[in-house]
Structure formats: C-alpha cells, structure tokens
mmCIF file of C-alpha atoms in Angstrom:
data_model
loop_
_atom_site.group_PDB
_atom_site.id
_atom_site.type_symbol
_atom_site.label_atom_id
_atom_site.label_comp_id
_atom_site.label_asym_id
_atom_site.label_seq_id
_atom_site.Cartn_x
_atom_site.Cartn_y
_atom_site.Cartn_z
ATOM 1 C CA UNK A 1 0.000 0.000 0.000
ATOM 2 C CA UNK A 2 2.734 2.388 1.009
ATOM 3 C CA UNK A 3 4.683 1.533 -2.101
ATOM 4 C CA UNK A 4 1.762 2.212 -4.404
ATOM 5 C CA UNK A 5 1.154 5.640 -2.874
ATOM 6 C CA UNK A 6 4.818 6.503 -3.338
ATOM 7 C CA UNK A 7 4.693 5.324 -6.919
ATOM 8 C CA UNK A 8 2.085 7.986 -7.596
ATOM 9 C CA UNK A 9 3.571 10.712 -5.462
ATOM 10 C CA UNK A 10 7.150 10.613 -6.783
ATOM 11 C CA UNK A 11 6.300 11.519 -10.376
ATOM 12 C CA UNK A 12 3.914 14.217 -9.147
ATOM 13 C CA UNK A 13 6.626 15.679 -6.916
ATOM 14 C CA UNK A 14 9.164 15.749 -9.745
ATOM 15 C CA UNK A 15 6.676 17.204 -12.200
ATOM 16 C CA UNK A 16 5.751 20.023 -9.822
ATOM 17 C CA UNK A 17 9.434 20.812 -9.373
ATOM 18 C CA UNK A 18 9.904 20.677 -13.141
ATOM 19 C CA UNK A 19 6.993 23.072 -13.732
ATOM 20 C CA UNK A 20 8.467 25.554 -11.282
ATOM 21 C CA UNK A 21 11.952 25.475 -12.639
ATOM 22 C CA UNK A 22 10.630 25.444 -16.203
ATOM 23 C CA UNK A 23 8.849 28.729 -15.560
ATOM 24 C CA UNK A 24 11.967 30.108 -13.890
ATOM 25 C CA UNK A 25 14.225 29.010 -16.727
ATOM 26 C CA UNK A 26 11.852 30.488 -19.277
ATOM 27 C CA UNK A 27 11.993 33.864 -17.601
ATOM 28 C CA UNK A 28 15.758 33.776 -17.093
ATOM 29 C CA UNK A 29 16.682 32.644 -20.592
ATOM 30 C CA UNK A 30 14.092 34.890 -22.195
ATOM 31 C CA UNK A 31 15.451 37.974 -20.452
ATOM 32 C CA UNK A 32 19.011 36.956 -21.288
ATOM 33 C CA UNK A 33 18.121 36.575 -24.963
ATOM 34 C CA UNK A 34 16.427 39.969 -24.951
ATOM 35 C CA UNK A 35 19.476 41.523 -23.336
ATOM 36 C CA UNK A 36 21.744 39.842 -25.880
ATOM 37 C CA UNK A 37 19.596 41.158 -28.706
ATOM 38 C CA UNK A 38 19.799 44.636 -27.292
ATOM 39 C CA UNK A 39 23.548 44.535 -26.631
ATOM 40 C CA UNK A 40 25.218 41.923 -28.827
ATOM 41 C CA UNK A 41 28.683 43.092 -27.724
ATOM 42 C CA UNK A 42 27.962 41.989 -24.141
ATOM 43 C CA UNK A 43 26.731 38.552 -25.261
ATOM 44 C CA UNK A 44 29.618 36.651 -23.652
ATOM 45 C CA UNK A 45 29.091 38.112 -20.199
ATOM 46 C CA UNK A 46 25.342 37.717 -20.348
ATOM 47 C CA UNK A 47 25.722 34.117 -21.463
ATOM 48 C CA UNK A 48 27.996 33.284 -18.530
ATOM 49 C CA UNK A 49 25.545 34.795 -16.096
ATOM 50 C CA UNK A 50 22.666 33.037 -17.787
ATOM 51 C CA UNK A 51 24.323 29.622 -17.630
ATOM 52 C CA UNK A 52 25.123 30.033 -13.953
ATOM 53 C CA UNK A 53 21.608 31.204 -13.171
ATOM 54 C CA UNK A 54 20.126 28.380 -15.217
ATOM 55 C CA UNK A 55 22.268 25.911 -13.277
ATOM 56 C CA UNK A 56 20.932 27.229 -9.977
ATOM 57 C CA UNK A 57 17.333 27.036 -11.165
ATOM 58 C CA UNK A 58 17.785 23.622 -12.721
ATOM 59 C CA UNK A 59 19.395 22.289 -9.552
ATOM 60 C CA UNK A 60 15.994 22.384 -7.836
ATOM 61 C CA UNK A 61 14.528 19.867 -10.260
ATOM 62 C CA UNK A 62 17.638 17.769 -9.940
ATOM 63 C CA UNK A 63 17.261 17.721 -6.164
ATOM 64 C CA UNK A 64 13.688 16.473 -6.537
ATOM 65 C CA UNK A 65 14.932 13.802 -8.945
ATOM 66 C CA UNK A 66 17.702 12.726 -6.556
ATOM 67 C CA UNK A 67 15.172 12.451 -3.767
ATOM 68 C CA UNK A 68 13.190 10.035 -5.898
ATOM 69 C CA UNK A 69 16.309 7.994 -6.616
ATOM 70 C CA UNK A 70 17.656 7.897 -3.104
ATOM 71 C CA UNK A 71 14.595 7.550 -0.892
ATOM 72 C CA UNK A 72 13.871 3.823 -0.441
ATOM 73 C CA UNK A 73 10.854 2.694 -2.367
ATOM 74 C CA UNK B 1 53.550 35.803 -32.363
ATOM 75 C CA UNK B 2 56.354 33.828 -30.797
ATOM 76 C CA UNK B 3 55.816 35.474 -27.430
ATOM 77 C CA UNK B 4 52.177 34.525 -27.639
ATOM 78 C CA UNK B 5 53.060 30.923 -28.374
ATOM 79 C CA UNK B 6 55.470 30.842 -25.458
ATOM 80 C CA UNK B 7 52.697 31.938 -23.126
ATOM 81 C CA UNK B 8 50.441 29.203 -24.491
ATOM 82 C CA UNK B 9 53.073 26.575 -23.986
ATOM 83 C CA UNK B 10 53.648 27.730 -20.436
ATOM 84 C CA UNK B 11 49.997 27.565 -19.568
ATOM 85 C CA UNK B 12 49.550 24.136 -21.122
ATOM 86 C CA UNK B 13 52.476 22.891 -19.049
ATOM 87 C CA UNK B 14 50.855 24.232 -15.905
ATOM 88 C CA UNK B 15 47.565 22.760 -17.046
ATOM 89 C CA UNK B 16 49.190 19.362 -17.332
ATOM 90 C CA UNK B 17 50.628 19.538 -13.828
ATOM 91 C CA UNK B 18 47.352 20.684 -12.317
ATOM 92 C CA UNK B 19 45.436 18.040 -14.253
ATOM 93 C CA UNK B 20 47.540 15.285 -12.768
ATOM 94 C CA UNK B 21 47.104 16.740 -9.282
ATOM 95 C CA UNK B 22 43.322 17.009 -9.562
ATOM 96 C CA UNK B 23 42.992 13.568 -11.092
ATOM 97 C CA UNK B 24 45.051 11.889 -8.411
ATOM 98 C CA UNK B 25 43.271 13.756 -5.633
ATOM 99 C CA UNK B 26 39.794 12.826 -6.766
ATOM 100 C CA UNK B 27 40.890 9.326 -7.701
ATOM 101 C CA UNK B 28 42.066 8.755 -4.146
ATOM 102 C CA UNK B 29 39.242 10.636 -2.549
ATOM 103 C CA UNK B 30 36.450 8.727 -4.198
ATOM 104 C CA UNK B 31 37.145 5.163 -2.967
ATOM 105 C CA UNK B 32 37.779 6.531 0.516
ATOM 106 C CA UNK B 33 34.422 8.257 0.612
ATOM 107 C CA UNK B 34 32.721 5.438 -1.206
ATOM 108 C CA UNK B 35 33.720 2.888 1.400
ATOM 109 C CA UNK B 36 30.950 4.190 3.633
ATOM 110 C CA UNK B 37 28.307 3.311 1.089
ATOM 111 C CA UNK B 38 28.234 -0.369 0.323
ATOM 112 C CA UNK B 39 24.800 -0.778 -1.155
ATOM 113 C CA UNK B 40 24.894 -2.113 -4.715
ATOM 114 C CA UNK B 41 23.517 1.170 -5.894
ATOM 115 C CA UNK B 42 21.628 1.072 -9.152
ATOM 116 C CA UNK B 43 22.864 -2.252 -10.385
ATOM 117 C CA UNK B 44 19.523 -2.980 -11.965
ATOM 118 C CA UNK B 45 19.902 -5.366 -14.809
ATOM 119 C CA UNK B 46 18.717 -3.733 -17.965
ATOM 120 C CA UNK B 47 18.234 -6.906 -19.848
ATOM 121 C CA UNK B 48 16.004 -8.472 -17.235
ATOM 122 C CA UNK B 49 13.153 -8.172 -19.672
ATOM 123 C CA UNK B 50 14.780 -10.712 -21.972
ATOM 124 C CA UNK B 51 15.311 -14.041 -20.298
ATOM 125 C CA UNK B 52 13.318 -15.233 -17.318
ATOM 126 C CA UNK B 53 15.635 -14.035 -14.558
ATOM 127 C CA UNK B 54 19.268 -13.204 -14.791
ATOM 128 C CA UNK B 55 21.212 -15.451 -12.428
ATOM 129 C CA UNK B 56 23.163 -12.457 -11.228
ATOM 130 C CA UNK B 57 20.068 -10.592 -10.173
ATOM 131 C CA UNK B 58 18.673 -13.667 -8.462
ATOM 132 C CA UNK B 59 21.861 -14.226 -6.550
ATOM 133 C CA UNK B 60 21.975 -10.642 -5.356
ATOM 134 C CA UNK B 61 18.364 -10.806 -4.360
ATOM 135 C CA UNK B 62 18.939 -13.881 -2.237
ATOM 136 C CA UNK B 63 22.108 -12.831 -0.525
ATOM 137 C CA UNK B 64 21.675 -9.130 -0.266
ATOM 138 C CA UNK B 65 17.954 -8.652 -0.224
ATOM 139 C CA UNK B 66 17.809 -5.628 2.002
ATOM 140 C CA UNK B 67 20.392 -3.657 0.105
ATOM 141 C CA UNK B 68 18.850 -4.558 -3.201
ATOM 142 C CA UNK B 69 15.456 -3.394 -2.044
ATOM 143 C CA UNK B 70 16.924 -0.213 -0.663
ATOM 144 C CA UNK B 71 18.735 0.643 -3.862
ATOM 145 C CA UNK B 72 15.693 0.001 -5.997
ATOM 146 C CA UNK B 73 15.821 -1.394 -9.477
ATOM 147 C CA UNK B 74 17.006 1.615 -11.372
ATOM 148 C CA UNK B 75 17.676 0.830 -15.006
ATOM 149 C CA UNK B 76 21.148 1.587 -16.259
ATOM 150 C CA UNK B 77 23.120 1.100 -19.412
ATOM 151 C CA UNK B 78 24.886 -2.263 -19.200
ATOM 152 C CA UNK B 79 28.592 -2.021 -18.495
ATOM 153 C CA UNK B 80 31.519 -4.383 -18.175
ATOM 154 C CA UNK B 81 30.792 -5.533 -14.584
ATOM 155 C CA UNK B 82 27.219 -6.446 -15.528
ATOM 156 C CA UNK B 83 28.453 -8.646 -18.354
ATOM 157 C CA UNK B 84 31.086 -10.197 -16.126
ATOM 158 C CA UNK B 85 28.383 -10.977 -13.584
ATOM 159 C CA UNK B 86 26.326 -12.634 -16.308
ATOM 160 C CA UNK B 87 29.207 -14.670 -17.676
ATOM 161 C CA UNK B 88 30.346 -15.828 -14.244
ATOM 162 C CA UNK B 89 27.198 -16.273 -12.145
ATOM 163 C CA UNK B 90 29.214 -17.682 -9.280
ATOM 164 C CA UNK B 91 31.282 -14.519 -9.044
ATOM 165 C CA UNK B 92 28.263 -12.233 -9.452
ATOM 166 C CA UNK B 93 27.838 -11.642 -5.760
ATOM 167 C CA UNK B 94 31.487 -10.672 -5.381
ATOM 168 C CA UNK B 95 31.225 -8.295 -8.325
ATOM 169 C CA UNK B 96 28.172 -6.599 -6.855
ATOM 170 C CA UNK B 97 29.865 -6.395 -3.504
ATOM 171 C CA UNK B 98 32.913 -4.687 -5.005
ATOM 172 C CA UNK B 99 30.917 -2.314 -7.203
ATOM 173 C CA UNK B 100 31.811 0.594 -4.938
ATOM 174 C CA UNK B 101 35.436 0.059 -5.956
ATOM 175 C CA UNK B 102 34.777 -0.731 -9.606
ATOM 176 C CA UNK B 103 32.817 2.453 -10.267
ATOM 177 C CA UNK B 104 35.482 4.901 -9.118
ATOM 178 C CA UNK B 105 38.099 2.689 -10.743
ATOM 179 C CA UNK B 106 36.704 3.816 -14.090
ATOM 180 C CA UNK B 107 37.996 7.260 -13.162
ATOM 181 C CA UNK B 108 41.477 5.796 -12.899
ATOM 182 C CA UNK B 109 41.191 4.469 -16.465
ATOM 183 C CA UNK B 110 40.393 8.004 -17.599
ATOM 184 C CA UNK B 111 43.280 9.368 -15.561
ATOM 185 C CA UNK B 112 45.688 6.954 -17.183
ATOM 186 C CA UNK B 113 44.524 7.714 -20.709
ATOM 187 C CA UNK B 114 44.413 11.465 -20.114
ATOM 188 C CA UNK B 115 47.905 11.392 -18.655
ATOM 189 C CA UNK B 116 49.342 9.402 -21.558
ATOM 190 C CA UNK B 117 47.556 11.568 -24.117
ATOM 191 C CA UNK B 118 48.654 14.837 -22.558
ATOM 192 C CA UNK B 119 52.194 13.535 -22.184
ATOM 193 C CA UNK B 120 52.236 12.566 -25.862
ATOM 194 C CA UNK B 121 51.035 16.015 -26.874
ATOM 195 C CA UNK B 122 53.333 17.791 -24.465
ATOM 196 C CA UNK B 123 56.455 15.888 -25.511
ATOM 197 C CA UNK B 124 56.120 16.639 -29.194
ATOM 198 C CA UNK B 125 55.301 20.335 -28.978
ATOM 199 C CA UNK B 126 57.024 22.560 -31.502
ATOM 200 C CA UNK B 127 56.899 25.998 -33.068
ATOM 201 C CA UNK B 128 55.161 24.513 -36.092
ATOM 202 C CA UNK B 129 52.302 22.801 -34.308
ATOM 203 C CA UNK B 130 50.981 19.438 -35.342
ATOM 204 C CA UNK B 131 47.265 18.931 -35.721
ATOM 205 C CA UNK B 132 46.868 17.586 -32.188
ATOM 206 C CA UNK B 133 48.839 20.437 -30.699
ATOM 207 C CA UNK B 134 46.672 22.955 -32.523
ATOM 208 C CA UNK B 135 43.547 21.378 -31.089
ATOM 209 C CA UNK B 136 44.965 21.399 -27.575
ATOM 210 C CA UNK B 137 46.085 25.011 -27.923
ATOM 211 C CA UNK B 138 42.619 25.960 -29.108
ATOM 212 C CA UNK B 139 41.101 24.305 -26.049
ATOM 213 C CA UNK B 140 43.558 25.981 -23.699
ATOM 214 C CA UNK B 141 42.997 29.356 -25.317
ATOM 215 C CA UNK B 142 39.227 28.978 -25.121
ATOM 216 C CA UNK B 143 39.426 28.109 -21.438
ATOM 217 C CA UNK B 144 41.832 31.015 -20.912
ATOM 218 C CA UNK B 145 39.374 33.455 -22.484
ATOM 219 C CA UNK B 146 36.455 32.113 -20.493
ATOM 220 C CA UNK B 147 38.142 32.114 -17.106
ATOM 221 C CA UNK B 148 39.951 35.405 -17.584
ATOM 222 C CA UNK B 149 36.583 36.873 -18.551
ATOM 223 C CA UNK B 150 35.231 35.981 -15.120
ATOM 224 C CA UNK B 151 38.203 36.358 -12.798
ATOM 225 C CA UNK B 152 40.054 39.094 -14.652
ATOM 226 C CA UNK B 153 43.443 38.855 -16.332
ATOM 227 C CA UNK B 154 45.610 38.593 -13.193
ATOM 228 C CA UNK B 155 43.617 36.150 -11.080
ATOM 229 C CA UNK B 156 42.358 34.280 -14.124
ATOM 230 C CA UNK B 157 45.891 33.221 -15.104
ATOM 231 C CA UNK B 158 46.556 32.075 -11.558
ATOM 232 C CA UNK B 159 43.488 29.848 -11.383
ATOM 233 C CA UNK B 160 43.398 28.727 -15.030
ATOM 234 C CA UNK B 161 45.407 25.528 -14.401
ATOM 235 C CA UNK B 162 43.033 24.268 -11.725
ATOM 236 C CA UNK B 163 39.798 25.306 -13.411
ATOM 237 C CA UNK B 164 40.883 24.193 -16.883
ATOM 238 C CA UNK B 165 41.919 20.794 -15.613
ATOM 239 C CA UNK B 166 38.621 20.513 -13.760
ATOM 240 C CA UNK B 167 36.649 21.231 -16.935
ATOM 241 C CA UNK B 168 38.558 18.776 -19.108
ATOM 242 C CA UNK B 169 38.439 16.053 -16.474
ATOM 243 C CA UNK B 170 34.709 16.413 -15.875
ATOM 244 C CA UNK B 171 34.001 16.363 -19.604
ATOM 245 C CA UNK B 172 35.983 13.113 -19.850
ATOM 246 C CA UNK B 173 34.146 11.646 -16.844
ATOM 247 C CA UNK B 174 30.748 12.527 -18.245
ATOM 248 C CA UNK B 175 31.429 11.344 -21.766
ATOM 249 C CA UNK B 176 32.960 8.095 -20.609
ATOM 250 C CA UNK B 177 29.509 6.672 -19.943
ATOM 251 C CA UNK B 178 28.700 6.890 -23.658
ATOM 252 C CA UNK B 179 31.604 4.598 -24.540
ATOM 253 C CA UNK B 180 30.227 1.071 -24.876
ATOM 254 C CA UNK B 181 30.822 -1.143 -21.827
ATOM 255 C CA UNK B 182 31.957 1.821 -19.763
ATOM 256 C CA UNK B 183 30.316 3.686 -16.916
ATOM 257 C CA UNK B 184 30.570 7.373 -16.258
ATOM 258 C CA UNK B 185 32.179 7.657 -12.834
ATOM 259 C CA UNK B 186 30.403 10.961 -12.271
ATOM 260 C CA UNK B 187 27.114 9.093 -11.948
ATOM 261 C CA UNK B 188 28.527 8.140 -8.555
ATOM 262 C CA UNK B 189 28.102 10.679 -5.786
ATOM 263 C CA UNK B 190 31.456 10.007 -4.135
ATOM 264 C CA UNK B 191 33.288 10.986 -7.312
ATOM 265 C CA UNK B 192 31.498 14.298 -7.809
ATOM 266 C CA UNK B 193 31.755 15.031 -4.101
ATOM 267 C CA UNK B 194 35.509 14.455 -4.350
ATOM 268 C CA UNK B 195 35.717 17.046 -7.113
ATOM 269 C CA UNK B 196 33.557 19.445 -5.126
ATOM 270 C CA UNK B 197 35.839 18.992 -2.114
ATOM 271 C CA UNK B 198 38.799 19.937 -4.331
ATOM 272 C CA UNK B 199 37.019 23.186 -5.157
ATOM 273 C CA UNK B 200 36.155 23.673 -1.483
ATOM 274 C CA UNK B 201 39.830 23.345 -0.550
ATOM 275 C CA UNK B 202 40.909 25.813 -3.246
ATOM 276 C CA UNK B 203 38.257 28.311 -2.151
ATOM 277 C CA UNK B 204 39.181 27.989 1.511
ATOM 278 C CA UNK B 205 42.897 28.320 0.773
ATOM 279 C CA UNK B 206 42.272 31.430 -1.315
ATOM 280 C CA UNK B 207 40.018 32.888 1.320
ATOM 281 C CA UNK B 208 42.323 32.421 4.303
ATOM 282 C CA UNK B 209 45.512 33.439 2.509
ATOM 283 C CA UNK B 210 44.206 36.356 0.427
ATOM 284 C CA UNK B 211 41.803 37.919 2.925
ATOM 285 C CA UNK B 212 43.404 36.880 6.219
ATOM 286 C CA UNK B 213 41.537 35.858 9.370
ATOM 287 C CA UNK B 214 40.244 39.373 10.053
ATOM 288 C CA UNK B 215 39.205 39.860 6.468
ATOM 289 C CA UNK B 216 37.328 36.558 6.327
ATOM 290 C CA UNK B 217 35.357 37.244 9.494
ATOM 291 C CA UNK B 218 34.566 40.740 8.311
ATOM 292 C CA UNK B 219 33.453 39.295 4.968
ATOM 293 C CA UNK B 220 31.239 36.769 6.751
ATOM 294 C CA UNK B 221 29.728 39.532 8.868
ATOM 295 C CA UNK B 222 28.912 41.545 5.758
ATOM 296 C CA UNK B 223 31.472 44.308 6.429
ATOM 297 C CA UNK B 224 29.575 46.002 9.284
ATOM 298 C CA UNK B 225 30.024 49.749 9.714
ATOM 299 C CA UNK B 226 27.398 50.882 12.235
ATOM 300 C CA UNK B 227 25.331 49.472 15.108
ATOM 301 C CA UNK B 228 22.674 48.007 12.840
ATOM 302 C CA UNK B 229 25.414 46.336 10.810
ATOM 303 C CA UNK B 230 26.854 44.676 13.930
ATOM 304 C CA UNK B 231 23.405 43.482 14.991
ATOM 305 C CA UNK B 232 22.814 41.904 11.585
ATOM 306 C CA UNK B 233 26.308 40.391 11.657
ATOM 307 C CA UNK B 234 25.232 38.068 14.471
ATOM 308 C CA UNK B 235 22.704 36.584 12.075
ATOM 309 C CA UNK B 236 24.923 36.694 9.025
ATOM 310 C CA UNK B 237 27.943 34.832 10.384
ATOM 311 C CA UNK B 238 26.229 31.444 11.005
ATOM 312 C CA UNK B 239 24.509 31.785 7.650
ATOM 313 C CA UNK B 240 27.792 32.325 5.841
ATOM 314 C CA UNK B 241 29.514 29.467 7.666
ATOM 315 C CA UNK B 242 26.680 27.113 6.692
ATOM 316 C CA UNK B 243 26.903 28.363 3.147
ATOM 317 C CA UNK B 244 30.585 27.461 2.972
ATOM 318 C CA UNK B 245 29.637 23.814 3.447
ATOM 319 C CA UNK B 246 26.468 23.863 1.381
ATOM 320 C CA UNK B 247 28.327 25.209 -1.652
ATOM 321 C CA UNK B 248 30.461 22.088 -2.301
ATOM 322 C CA UNK B 249 27.548 19.823 -1.404
ATOM 323 C CA UNK B 250 25.247 21.414 -3.975
ATOM 324 C CA UNK B 251 28.069 21.518 -6.503
ATOM 325 C CA UNK B 252 28.587 17.772 -6.165
ATOM 326 C CA UNK B 253 24.882 16.938 -6.025
ATOM 327 C CA UNK B 254 24.132 18.913 -9.172
ATOM 328 C CA UNK B 255 26.685 17.090 -11.290
ATOM 329 C CA UNK B 256 25.801 13.704 -9.794
ATOM 330 C CA UNK B 257 22.073 14.234 -10.258
ATOM 331 C CA UNK B 258 22.419 15.332 -13.852
ATOM 332 C CA UNK B 259 24.693 12.527 -14.962
ATOM 333 C CA UNK B 260 22.918 9.830 -12.970
ATOM 334 C CA UNK B 261 19.546 11.035 -14.226
ATOM 335 C CA UNK B 262 20.899 10.949 -17.751
ATOM 336 C CA UNK B 263 22.126 7.377 -17.299
ATOM 337 C CA UNK B 264 18.774 6.316 -15.905
ATOM 338 C CA UNK B 265 17.015 7.950 -18.841
ATOM 339 C CA UNK B 266 19.236 6.091 -21.309
ATOM 340 C CA UNK B 267 18.705 2.843 -19.391
ATOM 341 C CA UNK B 268 14.933 3.239 -19.375
ATOM 342 C CA UNK B 269 14.887 4.027 -23.070
ATOM 343 C CA UNK B 270 17.011 0.965 -23.777
ATOM 344 C CA UNK B 271 14.635 -1.128 -21.706
ATOM 345 C CA UNK B 272 11.644 0.338 -23.537
ATOM 346 C CA UNK B 273 13.319 -0.583 -26.821
ATOM 347 C CA UNK B 274 13.618 -4.150 -25.625
ATOM 348 C CA UNK B 275 10.071 -4.228 -24.283
ATOM 349 C CA UNK B 276 8.659 -3.137 -27.656
ATOM 350 C CA UNK B 277 9.814 -6.467 -29.048
ATOM 351 C CA UNK B 278 8.541 -8.495 -26.102
ATOM 352 C CA UNK B 279 5.610 -9.827 -28.159
ATOM 353 C CA UNK B 280 8.167 -11.445 -30.444
ATOM 354 C CA UNK B 281 8.969 -15.013 -29.322
ATOM 355 C CA UNK B 282 12.701 -14.477 -29.182
ATOM 356 C CA UNK B 283 13.928 -16.794 -26.479
ATOM 357 C CA UNK B 284 17.122 -15.241 -25.290
ATOM 358 C CA UNK B 285 17.873 -13.590 -28.612
ATOM 359 C CA UNK B 286 18.914 -10.035 -27.929
ATOM 360 C CA UNK B 287 16.426 -8.031 -29.911
ATOM 361 C CA UNK B 288 15.512 -4.420 -29.488
ATOM 362 C CA UNK B 289 15.035 -1.009 -30.969
ATOM 363 C CA UNK B 290 17.741 1.558 -30.178
ATOM 364 C CA UNK B 291 15.411 4.126 -28.662
ATOM 365 C CA UNK B 292 18.194 5.611 -26.540
ATOM 366 C CA UNK B 293 20.203 6.757 -29.564
ATOM 367 C CA UNK B 294 18.730 10.295 -29.880
ATOM 368 C CA UNK B 295 19.027 10.706 -26.123
ATOM 369 C CA UNK B 296 22.696 9.849 -26.285
ATOM 370 C CA UNK B 297 23.349 12.936 -28.395
ATOM 371 C CA UNK B 298 21.369 14.958 -25.902
ATOM 372 C CA UNK B 299 23.459 13.391 -23.149
ATOM 373 C CA UNK B 300 26.692 14.446 -24.874
ATOM 374 C CA UNK B 301 25.456 18.030 -25.079
ATOM 375 C CA UNK B 302 24.165 18.155 -21.508
ATOM 376 C CA UNK B 303 27.335 16.548 -20.136
ATOM 377 C CA UNK B 304 29.408 19.328 -21.654
ATOM 378 C CA UNK B 305 27.089 21.982 -20.254
ATOM 379 C CA UNK B 306 27.244 20.413 -16.804
ATOM 380 C CA UNK B 307 31.043 20.371 -16.898
ATOM 381 C CA UNK B 308 30.945 24.031 -17.929
ATOM 382 C CA UNK B 309 28.549 24.833 -15.097
ATOM 383 C CA UNK B 310 30.763 23.096 -12.551
ATOM 384 C CA UNK B 311 33.785 25.047 -13.776
ATOM 385 C CA UNK B 312 31.965 28.378 -13.930
ATOM 386 C CA UNK B 313 30.517 27.955 -10.460
ATOM 387 C CA UNK B 314 33.946 27.044 -9.094
ATOM 388 C CA UNK B 315 35.319 30.184 -10.744
ATOM 389 C CA UNK B 316 32.566 32.299 -9.230
ATOM 390 C CA UNK B 317 33.052 30.808 -5.765
ATOM 391 C CA UNK B 318 36.720 31.731 -6.067
ATOM 392 C CA UNK B 319 35.766 35.188 -7.329
ATOM 393 C CA UNK B 320 33.533 35.716 -4.305
ATOM 394 C CA UNK B 321 36.417 35.304 -1.879
ATOM 395 C CA UNK B 322 38.990 37.312 -3.837
ATOM 396 C CA UNK B 323 39.656 40.801 -2.470
ATOM 397 C CA UNK B 324 37.578 43.354 -4.341
ATOM 398 C CA UNK B 325 40.194 45.662 -5.771
ATOM 399 C CA UNK B 326 37.851 46.505 -8.629
ATOM 400 C CA UNK B 327 34.136 46.786 -8.028
ATOM 401 C CA UNK B 328 33.272 45.517 -11.448
ATOM 402 C CA UNK B 329 32.310 42.026 -10.337
ATOM 403 C CA UNK B 330 30.457 42.865 -7.168
ATOM 404 C CA UNK B 331 27.060 41.942 -8.518
ATOM 405 C CA UNK B 332 28.294 38.368 -8.979
ATOM 406 C CA UNK B 333 29.262 38.137 -5.350
ATOM 407 C CA UNK B 334 25.852 39.127 -4.058
ATOM 408 C CA UNK B 335 23.730 37.340 -6.618
ATOM 409 C CA UNK B 336 23.439 33.939 -4.947
ATOM 410 C CA UNK B 337 23.668 34.020 -1.189
#
C-alpha cells in the first residue's frame, strides 16, 4: 500500500518541481536573450551569467529527482 | 607571435601539472568516501526483460535482499561488470559487492589515458604545431578566455590551471559513460563530491591566505560599519559558515544528479526498446530497438554543459572570496547568497 502511494507521489513531486523550474528558466533565458539582442557586444558576459543562473534554477529539479532515486521505495 | 606561443606553452604545461594533481586527488578521494556506502547502488539489470531471470540478479536478491530493495531497481546502461556478472554467475555476488570500488576505478582508467595523451602532446610540442597540438592550444585558449573573462586577467591566469583541468576532467568523466561497456564515474556521488571537495579546498585556501583571518570574518559579517550592521552580523555569520559547506555539497549533487539522471534515462529508453519487441517469441535472442540513440546525443550536449557549469561555479566561488580591488564584479558576489 505504502509503495503504491509513493509510486504515484514521486512523479507528481518531480513534475511540480519541473513546472516551477521550467517557468523560472523560461523567464531567465528569455530575459538573457532579450538583453543579448539589445547589446550583442555583451553577449559573452550575459551568457555566462545566464548559464550560472540556469544551473541554480535547474538544480531544484535535480534535487527532486535525486530524492526520488535515493529515498527507499 | 612567438611570445604569444610561449605563453600558451607555459599555460599548457601548468595545465598538465594541475590536471595530474586534480585527477590523483579525486581518484584517491572517491574510494575513501565510497567505502561508507556499500549498497549495490543502481545495479539494476537492464536486460532483465529478456530471459526469465538473470542469475546475477537472483543471486543478489537472495544474498543481499535488504540492500537490493533499498537501492531500488534503477535501469542503467549495461557495463563491463554487468556482463562479467552474467558470464560468471558464481562470481556475481562478489562483483556486486565490489561495485563501490569498480565504479570509481573507471575514473582511474580516464586518468591513465588522459595522462598518456597529454604527455604525448606535451612531448612533441614545436613551433610549427601538429594537428593535435593545434587542437589542444585551441582548447587551452578557449578556457583562458572564459576564465579570464570571469576572474580578470591577473587572477584568471593564476586559477586557469586548476579550473581548466577541472573542466577537461569532468568532460571526460561525463562522456565516458557513452563509450560502450563503460560507466561514467560521475554518476557516482562520491566521485562528484571528491571534485567538489577539491574546489572547497581551493576556495578555503584562497580565502584564508588572500583575505586573512580578520578579512574573512569581516566578509562573513557583511562588512559592518554601524550598530545596525553589527546586529545583523550576528545573524549573518552562522549563515555564511553554513553556506561554505552547502556550496560544495550542492556543486557535487548537481553534477551527480544530472549525470545519474541521464544514465537512468538512457537505461529506461534501452529497456523500452527491448520491451517493444517483447511480443516477439525471441527466447534469449537479444532483440531491441535503439530508442536511446537520440538521447545519447542529448546526453553528450548536456554533459558538456554540466562540466561548464561546474567550472563556472567554481570560478565564481573563487571570485567571491577574492579581495575586491575593482568593483566591477560585485554583482556576482551578491547574486546567490
């Protein structure tokens, strides 16, 4: 019984995390692209910042995923 | 032109030395850390769908039921130990038991090859570069531009050997899983944690030597100037000390989670490809559809990005503890408390 509940709740947990970080990534990358379009000469710096920010946002989904892997089923 | 080349050669020599240091450090660190964790983590047999029950899996289930249950049956691309366990069912239990050594040992294979390759390139360097040397110089120059862009010319050159070696090593670790019969060692938490601890040590060394004890404590307290500042400092200091330890932990977890997740994705897709043909009465004949092939290209791309992220974050952690002689980079320092 416990196992079957977890089987439903793990994917839901990961998908909620993915929705959140998807929205966050969309905003971050969208703004970065806009900024790059406005100032193409600063593209390198903006890209570095964007990748770092994207890594921080994406890490949240990864943590949810790791929880699913590591918590005993 | 010649002066420029001389600089390149110097930095690639330093890169080589730092590469060897990092590789040895993490190679030693990982088995030591791994020895605490003896569960046969993620040794799910991919090809269980084929024949009735793999003898290896059965054996593990009987002898090591608890651990097997705890680890869960996470699909994974089959690697050399899995095949060895299938060929020698009697030794399967031993192989599963020693998996915590075998996984990090893949890192040592990479170390050996990287060392030999770099030695070969480094030995034969000349003014008229060969094709290989040109490629290596391009890589070094690209890394130089990237890191000097973040840390500035002076500090960038000082930390280029460590960060460049880190990037190249992590790329090798991540890509190694795509080689048939090989595992990527970075899908093992101990390995990525070892790398993160390397970064932690570099950051701490930089912090305590460049800022000094007084400077570090003042930095942790948020450089207080008035009464309100000192009141807030009481709250800020524990926060900053915790952060020092959370930084390497999250750095290691991010890389591990990405690469392990990628491996699981590939394993599931492989399994799905086998399951598609399960209606076909193929008794023991390995038959399947390579569904994981497109995802492997994705994995190559994402592995590179993750290596880049690890390197960039290490660079930024170093940047945060460097003395601020120019206020150009201050926004980086405050952006992710």
